[in-house]
């Protein structure tokens, strides 16, 4: 077993059918670029799709790995 945590398939797989043109809801906030659906965000009665571009998805994956590894017992 390696020290890396394997991200979920929807983040791992970069097949073309998983990417659609849209808005990145993460850090860059850019519009009209290839984005991938990451999940649903809820705020009260409102539900919207959370989508992110390749760069922000990569950054999110790296942050998740760093946080999870930091929490592992030595």
PDB file of C-alpha atoms in Angstrom:
ATOM      1  CA  UNK A   1       0.000   0.000   0.000  1.00  0.00           C
ATOM      2  CA  UNK A   2       1.291   3.452  -0.855  1.00  0.00           C
ATOM      3  CA  UNK A   3       1.021   6.553   1.294  1.00  0.00           C
ATOM      4  CA  UNK A   4      -1.348   8.201  -1.182  1.00  0.00           C
ATOM      5  CA  UNK A   5      -5.077   8.196  -0.791  1.00  0.00           C
ATOM      6  CA  UNK A   6      -6.916   7.287  -3.936  1.00  0.00           C
ATOM      7  CA  UNK A   7      -9.429   9.983  -4.914  1.00  0.00           C
ATOM      8  CA  UNK A   8     -12.963   8.988  -5.896  1.00  0.00           C
ATOM      9  CA  UNK A   9     -13.485   7.724  -9.439  1.00  0.00           C
ATOM     10  CA  UNK A  10     -15.247  10.902 -10.535  1.00  0.00           C
ATOM     11  CA  UNK A  11     -12.094  12.878  -9.776  1.00  0.00           C
ATOM     12  CA  UNK A  12      -9.656  10.202 -11.003  1.00  0.00           C
ATOM     13  CA  UNK A  13     -11.235   9.582 -14.368  1.00  0.00           C
ATOM     14  CA  UNK A  14     -10.643  12.270 -16.923  1.00  0.00           C
ATOM     15  CA  UNK A  15     -12.559  10.679 -19.766  1.00  0.00           C
ATOM     16  CA  UNK A  16     -14.092  13.224 -22.152  1.00  0.00           C
ATOM     17  CA  UNK A  17     -17.681  12.245 -21.313  1.00  0.00           C
ATOM     18  CA  UNK A  18     -17.203  13.423 -17.714  1.00  0.00           C
ATOM     19  CA  UNK A  19     -16.367  16.986 -18.789  1.00  0.00           C
ATOM     20  CA  UNK A  20     -18.920  19.578 -19.967  1.00  0.00           C
ATOM     21  CA  UNK A  21     -18.601  23.288 -20.648  1.00  0.00           C
ATOM     22  CA  UNK A  22     -19.684  25.335 -17.665  1.00  0.00           C
ATOM     23  CA  UNK A  23     -18.572  27.373 -14.675  1.00  0.00           C
ATOM     24  CA  UNK A  24     -15.936  26.401 -12.132  1.00  0.00           C
ATOM     25  CA  UNK A  25     -17.462  26.849  -8.675  1.00  0.00           C
ATOM     26  CA  UNK A  26     -14.159  26.432  -6.872  1.00  0.00           C
ATOM     27  CA  UNK A  27     -11.207  28.797  -6.630  1.00  0.00           C
ATOM     28  CA  UNK A  28     -10.838  30.200 -10.166  1.00  0.00           C
ATOM     29  CA  UNK A  29     -14.538  30.929 -10.830  1.00  0.00           C
ATOM     30  CA  UNK A  30     -13.987  30.904 -14.608  1.00  0.00           C
ATOM     31  CA  UNK A  31     -16.876  30.449 -17.045  1.00  0.00           C
ATOM     32  CA  UNK A  32     -17.302  28.541 -20.292  1.00  0.00           C
ATOM     33  CA  UNK A  33     -14.564  25.954 -19.840  1.00  0.00           C
ATOM     34  CA  UNK A  34     -14.538  22.171 -19.364  1.00  0.00           C
ATOM     35  CA  UNK A  35     -15.784  21.339 -15.866  1.00  0.00           C
ATOM     36  CA  UNK A  36     -16.605  18.129 -14.042  1.00  0.00           C
ATOM     37  CA  UNK A  37     -19.527  17.554 -11.688  1.00  0.00           C
ATOM     38  CA  UNK A  38     -18.260  16.971  -8.131  1.00  0.00           C
ATOM     39  CA  UNK A  39     -21.517  16.791  -6.216  1.00  0.00           C
ATOM     40  CA  UNK A  40     -24.473  18.794  -5.015  1.00  0.00           C
ATOM     41  CA  UNK A  41     -24.345  21.774  -2.671  1.00  0.00           C
ATOM     42  CA  UNK A  42     -27.336  22.524  -0.453  1.00  0.00           C
ATOM     43  CA  UNK A  43     -28.141  25.746   1.347  1.00  0.00           C
ATOM     44  CA  UNK A  44     -31.536  25.642   2.958  1.00  0.00           C
ATOM     45  CA  UNK A  45     -34.050  24.641   0.279  1.00  0.00           C
ATOM     46  CA  UNK A  46     -31.666  25.475  -2.599  1.00  0.00           C
ATOM     47  CA  UNK A  47     -29.676  22.696  -4.304  1.00  0.00           C
ATOM     48  CA  UNK A  48     -27.140  23.330  -7.074  1.00  0.00           C
ATOM     49  CA  UNK A  49     -24.529  21.256  -8.875  1.00  0.00           C
ATOM     50  CA  UNK A  50     -20.934  21.836  -7.847  1.00  0.00           C
ATOM     51  CA  UNK A  51     -18.660  21.769 -10.892  1.00  0.00           C
ATOM     52  CA  UNK A  52     -14.930  22.425 -11.166  1.00  0.00           C
ATOM     53  CA  UNK A  53     -12.295  22.779 -13.853  1.00  0.00           C
ATOM     54  CA  UNK A  54      -9.354  20.391 -14.169  1.00  0.00           C
ATOM     55  CA  UNK A  55      -6.927  22.716 -12.362  1.00  0.00           C
ATOM     56  CA  UNK A  56      -9.224  23.345  -9.391  1.00  0.00           C
ATOM     57  CA  UNK A  57     -10.195  19.654  -9.223  1.00  0.00           C
ATOM     58  CA  UNK A  58      -6.504  18.788  -9.034  1.00  0.00           C
ATOM     59  CA  UNK A  59      -5.958  21.372  -6.281  1.00  0.00           C
ATOM     60  CA  UNK A  60      -8.935  20.011  -4.332  1.00  0.00           C
ATOM     61  CA  UNK A  61      -7.594  16.451  -4.631  1.00  0.00           C
ATOM     62  CA  UNK A  62      -4.171  17.548  -3.389  1.00  0.00           C
ATOM     63  CA  UNK A  63      -5.716  19.360  -0.410  1.00  0.00           C
ATOM     64  CA  UNK A  64      -7.795  16.310   0.496  1.00  0.00           C
ATOM     65  CA  UNK A  65      -4.674  14.105   0.338  1.00  0.00           C
ATOM     66  CA  UNK A  66      -2.621  16.498   2.464  1.00  0.00           C
ATOM     67  CA  UNK A  67      -5.357  16.803   5.090  1.00  0.00           C
ATOM     68  CA  UNK A  68      -5.992  13.067   5.269  1.00  0.00           C
ATOM     69  CA  UNK A  69      -2.286  12.233   5.509  1.00  0.00           C
ATOM     70  CA  UNK A  70      -1.797  14.824   8.260  1.00  0.00           C
ATOM     71  CA  UNK A  71      -4.582  13.194  10.297  1.00  0.00           C
ATOM     72  CA  UNK A  72      -3.157   9.678  10.096  1.00  0.00           C
ATOM     73  CA  UNK A  73      -1.557   8.402  13.273  1.00  0.00           C
ATOM     74  CA  UNK A  74       2.232   8.099  13.075  1.00  0.00           C
TER      75      UNK A  74
END
